[in-house]
């Protein structure tokens, strides 16, 4: 099964629909997308559900467009843990303009893109966890991977787009993203390099 979001509606049939705070509804890669204005009140929140409590295997994908480097690590997509042992996974911008695939279990495991991405153009990123390996793809191209050690638990808190959700030990939502987010897809399978390349090519054919 796949959890597929266009704007705020879950098209997988699992009813993991998003609740919008702020943001603008604008033209995206496929249909409409959301624009986030760099404030913690601009976000799309998806309540926790067992179908989203993933650790391995899994894939997180999103199209995004940004024109400025964030001032802090800022999530494009992030699911965290509010109570209990903290686990987290994310696709994020770091404070120097690189895209990161991230998994956290008390230790941060990140894979960084090979170049910065803040050119105000649409890009596609995918984070894949297969076994103990987390990999990052950008615009269909493999960027690198690293090995996760320790317990691979699943986050049980909120899933947010465009903002870092609250977490165990946190003080609320923070670090709003500046830019557009579209076509977020979360799968409980590790998508192959070929599948990710095909998804990127399909997105290019419908690029505005």
Protein backbone atom coordinates (compact mmCIF):
# COMPACT_ATOMS: atom_id res chain seq x y z
CA UNK A 1 0.00 0.00 0.00
CA UNK A 2 1.08 3.56 -0.62
CA UNK A 3 0.10 6.78 1.09
CA UNK A 4 -0.22 9.39 -1.63
CA UNK A 5 -0.92 13.06 -1.00
CA UNK A 6 -1.91 15.70 -3.54
CA UNK A 7 -2.32 18.96 -1.70
CA UNK A 8 -4.06 17.75 1.50
CA UNK A 9 -6.05 14.73 0.31
CA UNK A 10 -4.81 11.17 0.78
CA UNK A 11 -5.41 9.31 -2.48
CA UNK A 12 -4.37 5.89 -1.12
CA UNK A 13 -7.74 5.15 0.43
CA UNK A 14 -6.25 5.12 3.94
CA UNK A 15 -7.78 8.49 4.89
CA UNK A 16 -4.54 10.05 6.12
CA UNK A 17 -5.76 13.48 5.06
CA UNK A 18 -3.90 16.65 5.99
CA UNK A 19 -5.15 19.65 7.95
CA UNK A 20 -3.95 22.95 6.51
CA UNK A 21 -2.74 25.93 8.53
CA UNK A 22 -1.88 29.02 6.52
CA UNK A 23 -0.14 28.30 3.18
CA UNK A 24 -1.33 29.26 -0.30
CA UNK A 25 -2.97 26.93 -2.83
CA UNK A 26 -1.09 27.46 -6.11
CA UNK A 27 -0.27 25.69 -9.38
CA UNK A 28 2.10 22.77 -8.85
CA UNK A 29 3.72 19.93 -10.75
CA UNK A 30 0.50 17.90 -11.04
CA UNK A 31 -2.51 20.11 -10.48
CA UNK A 32 -2.15 22.35 -7.44
CA UNK A 33 0.52 22.62 -4.72
CA UNK A 34 1.05 24.41 -1.43
CA UNK A 35 3.24 27.46 -0.88
CA UNK A 36 4.78 27.84 2.59
CA UNK A 37 5.91 31.27 3.80
CA UNK A 38 8.72 30.43 6.25
CA UNK A 39 6.62 30.66 9.40
CA UNK A 40 5.75 27.88 11.83
CA UNK A 41 2.06 28.65 11.30
CA UNK A 42 2.28 27.57 7.65
CA UNK A 43 2.07 23.78 7.53
CA UNK A 44 0.03 20.75 6.59
CA UNK A 45 -0.42 18.33 9.51
CA UNK A 46 -1.38 14.67 9.25
CA UNK A 47 -2.39 12.90 12.45
CA UNK A 48 -0.54 9.76 13.48
CA UNK A 49 -1.87 6.51 12.12
CA UNK A 50 -0.52 2.97 12.17
CA UNK A 51 -0.22 3.08 8.37
CA UNK A 52 2.29 5.92 8.75
CA UNK A 53 4.36 4.30 11.52
CA UNK A 54 7.15 3.20 9.22
CA UNK A 55 10.84 2.54 9.71
CA UNK A 56 12.09 -0.02 7.18
CA UNK A 57 11.42 -0.60 4.37
CA UNK A 58 10.00 2.76 3.36
CA UNK A 59 10.24 5.60 0.84
CA UNK A 60 9.43 9.30 1.20
CA UNK A 61 9.14 11.37 -1.99
CA UNK A 62 8.24 14.97 -2.73
CA UNK A 63 8.46 17.65 -5.40
CA UNK A 64 9.57 21.03 -4.09
CA UNK A 65 10.67 24.47 -5.26
CA UNK A 66 12.60 26.96 -3.13
CA UNK A 67 14.40 30.19 -3.85
CA UNK A 68 16.19 30.89 -0.59
CA UNK A 69 18.45 29.07 1.86
CA UNK A 70 16.66 28.40 5.17
CA UNK A 71 18.05 29.86 8.37
CA UNK A 72 17.84 26.46 10.11
CA UNK A 73 17.25 22.82 9.23
CA UNK A 74 13.71 22.90 7.82
CA UNK A 75 11.50 19.96 6.91
CA UNK A 76 9.84 19.50 3.56
CA UNK A 77 8.31 16.32 5.02
CA UNK A 78 8.88 15.11 8.58
CA UNK A 79 7.29 12.63 10.98
CA UNK A 80 8.41 12.75 14.60
CA UNK A 81 7.56 11.38 18.06
CA UNK A 82 5.76 13.38 20.73
CA UNK A 83 5.73 10.85 23.60
CA UNK A 84 8.00 7.92 24.40
CA UNK A 85 11.28 7.00 22.74
CA UNK A 86 11.96 9.44 19.95
CA UNK A 87 12.21 8.24 16.36
CA UNK A 88 11.99 10.51 13.33
CA UNK A 89 12.36 10.49 9.55
CA UNK A 90 12.42 13.42 7.17
CA UNK A 91 13.27 15.04 3.87
CA UNK A 92 14.68 18.43 4.78
CA UNK A 93 16.65 21.47 3.73
CA UNK A 94 19.69 22.09 5.89
CA UNK A 95 20.91 25.56 6.79
CA UNK A 96 23.38 25.65 3.88
CA UNK A 97 20.86 24.80 1.15
CA UNK A 98 21.46 21.08 0.70
CA UNK A 99 18.71 18.45 0.74
CA UNK A 100 19.03 15.77 3.42
CA UNK A 101 17.42 12.39 3.92
CA UNK A 102 17.30 11.88 7.69
CA UNK A 103 16.51 9.16 10.21
CA UNK A 104 16.82 9.65 13.97
CA UNK A 105 16.80 7.09 16.80
CA UNK A 106 18.85 8.97 19.38
CA UNK A 107 21.55 9.45 16.74
CA UNK A 108 21.11 11.43 13.51
CA UNK A 109 21.73 9.52 10.30
CA UNK A 110 21.72 11.86 7.29
CA UNK A 111 22.58 11.71 3.62
CA UNK A 112 23.22 15.05 1.95
CA UNK A 113 22.66 16.00 -1.68
CA UNK A 114 25.73 16.48 -3.84
CA UNK A 115 24.88 20.13 -4.53
CA UNK A 116 22.68 22.89 -3.15
CA UNK A 117 19.13 23.30 -4.42
CA UNK A 118 17.59 26.76 -4.04
CA UNK A 119 17.23 27.94 -7.64
CA UNK A 120 13.47 28.54 -7.67
CA UNK A 121 12.95 25.52 -9.94
CA UNK A 122 10.98 22.33 -9.30
CA UNK A 123 13.03 19.40 -7.99
CA UNK A 124 12.20 15.87 -6.88
CA UNK A 125 13.74 14.15 -3.84
CA UNK A 126 13.33 10.66 -2.45
CA UNK A 127 14.58 9.13 0.79
CA UNK A 128 14.70 5.34 0.79
CA UNK A 129 15.28 3.11 3.82
CA UNK A 130 15.98 -0.52 2.98
CA UNK A 131 17.14 -2.67 5.86
CA UNK A 132 19.71 -0.55 7.67
CA UNK A 133 20.61 1.60 4.65
CA UNK A 134 19.18 5.07 4.09
CA UNK A 135 19.69 6.56 0.61
CA UNK A 136 18.92 9.89 -1.01
CA UNK A 137 17.94 10.57 -4.62
CA UNK A 138 17.62 14.03 -6.15
CA UNK A 139 16.01 14.54 -9.55
CA UNK A 140 16.20 10.81 -10.14
CA UNK A 141 19.93 10.58 -9.42
CA UNK A 142 21.52 8.68 -6.54
CA UNK A 143 23.22 11.08 -4.10
CA UNK A 144 24.60 8.68 -1.51
CA UNK A 145 23.74 6.43 1.41
CA UNK A 146 24.69 5.64 4.97
CA UNK A 147 24.13 2.80 7.44
CA UNK A 148 21.71 3.15 10.35
CA UNK A 149 22.81 1.55 13.61
CA UNK A 150 20.83 0.89 16.77
CA UNK A 151 17.10 0.28 17.09
CA UNK A 152 15.04 1.20 14.03
CA UNK A 153 11.77 2.23 15.60
CA UNK A 154 8.86 4.03 14.00
CA UNK A 155 7.82 7.60 14.89
CA UNK A 156 4.36 7.80 16.45
CA UNK A 157 3.76 11.56 16.35
CA UNK A 158 2.47 13.99 13.78
CA UNK A 159 3.51 14.08 10.13
CA UNK A 160 4.03 17.63 8.84
CA UNK A 161 4.77 19.19 5.45
CA UNK A 162 6.59 22.53 5.39
CA UNK A 163 7.40 22.66 9.11
CA UNK A 164 9.14 20.69 11.84
CA UNK A 165 6.41 19.11 14.01
CA UNK A 166 6.62 19.10 17.79
CA UNK A 167 8.52 16.22 19.36
CA UNK A 168 9.43 14.70 22.71
CA UNK A 169 11.66 17.36 24.29
CA UNK A 170 10.63 20.06 21.83
CA UNK A 171 8.73 23.30 22.36
CA UNK A 172 6.22 23.14 19.49
CA UNK A 173 6.36 23.50 15.73
CA UNK A 174 9.39 25.35 14.42
CA UNK A 175 11.50 26.30 11.41
CA UNK A 176 8.96 27.01 8.69
CA UNK A 177 10.00 26.18 5.14
CA UNK A 178 9.99 28.80 2.36
CA UNK A 179 8.75 27.51 -0.97
CA UNK A 180 6.42 25.06 -2.69
CA UNK A 181 5.67 21.41 -1.91
CA UNK A 182 3.75 19.06 -4.17
CA UNK A 183 3.09 15.35 -4.74
CA UNK A 184 4.23 13.97 -1.39
CA UNK A 185 4.21 10.18 -1.40
CA UNK A 186 5.02 7.86 1.49
CA UNK A 187 5.37 4.14 0.76
CA UNK A 188 6.00 1.14 2.98
CA UNK A 189 8.33 -0.30 0.36
CA UNK A 190 11.89 0.62 -0.60
CA UNK A 191 11.51 1.95 -4.12
CA UNK A 192 14.23 0.94 -6.54
CA UNK A 193 16.54 3.33 -8.36
CA UNK A 194 14.67 2.52 -11.58
CA UNK A 195 11.28 3.31 -10.01
CA UNK A 196 12.57 6.61 -8.65
CA UNK A 197 14.01 7.56 -12.03
CA UNK A 198 10.69 6.75 -13.69
CA UNK A 199 8.79 8.83 -11.11
CA UNK A 200 11.07 11.78 -11.82
CA UNK A 201 10.66 11.43 -15.57
CA UNK A 202 6.88 11.23 -15.18
CA UNK A 203 6.91 14.42 -13.12
CA UNK A 204 8.98 16.23 -15.75
CA UNK A 205 6.38 15.42 -18.42
CA UNK A 206 3.74 17.26 -16.41
CA UNK A 207 5.98 20.09 -15.22
CA UNK A 208 4.23 23.47 -15.54
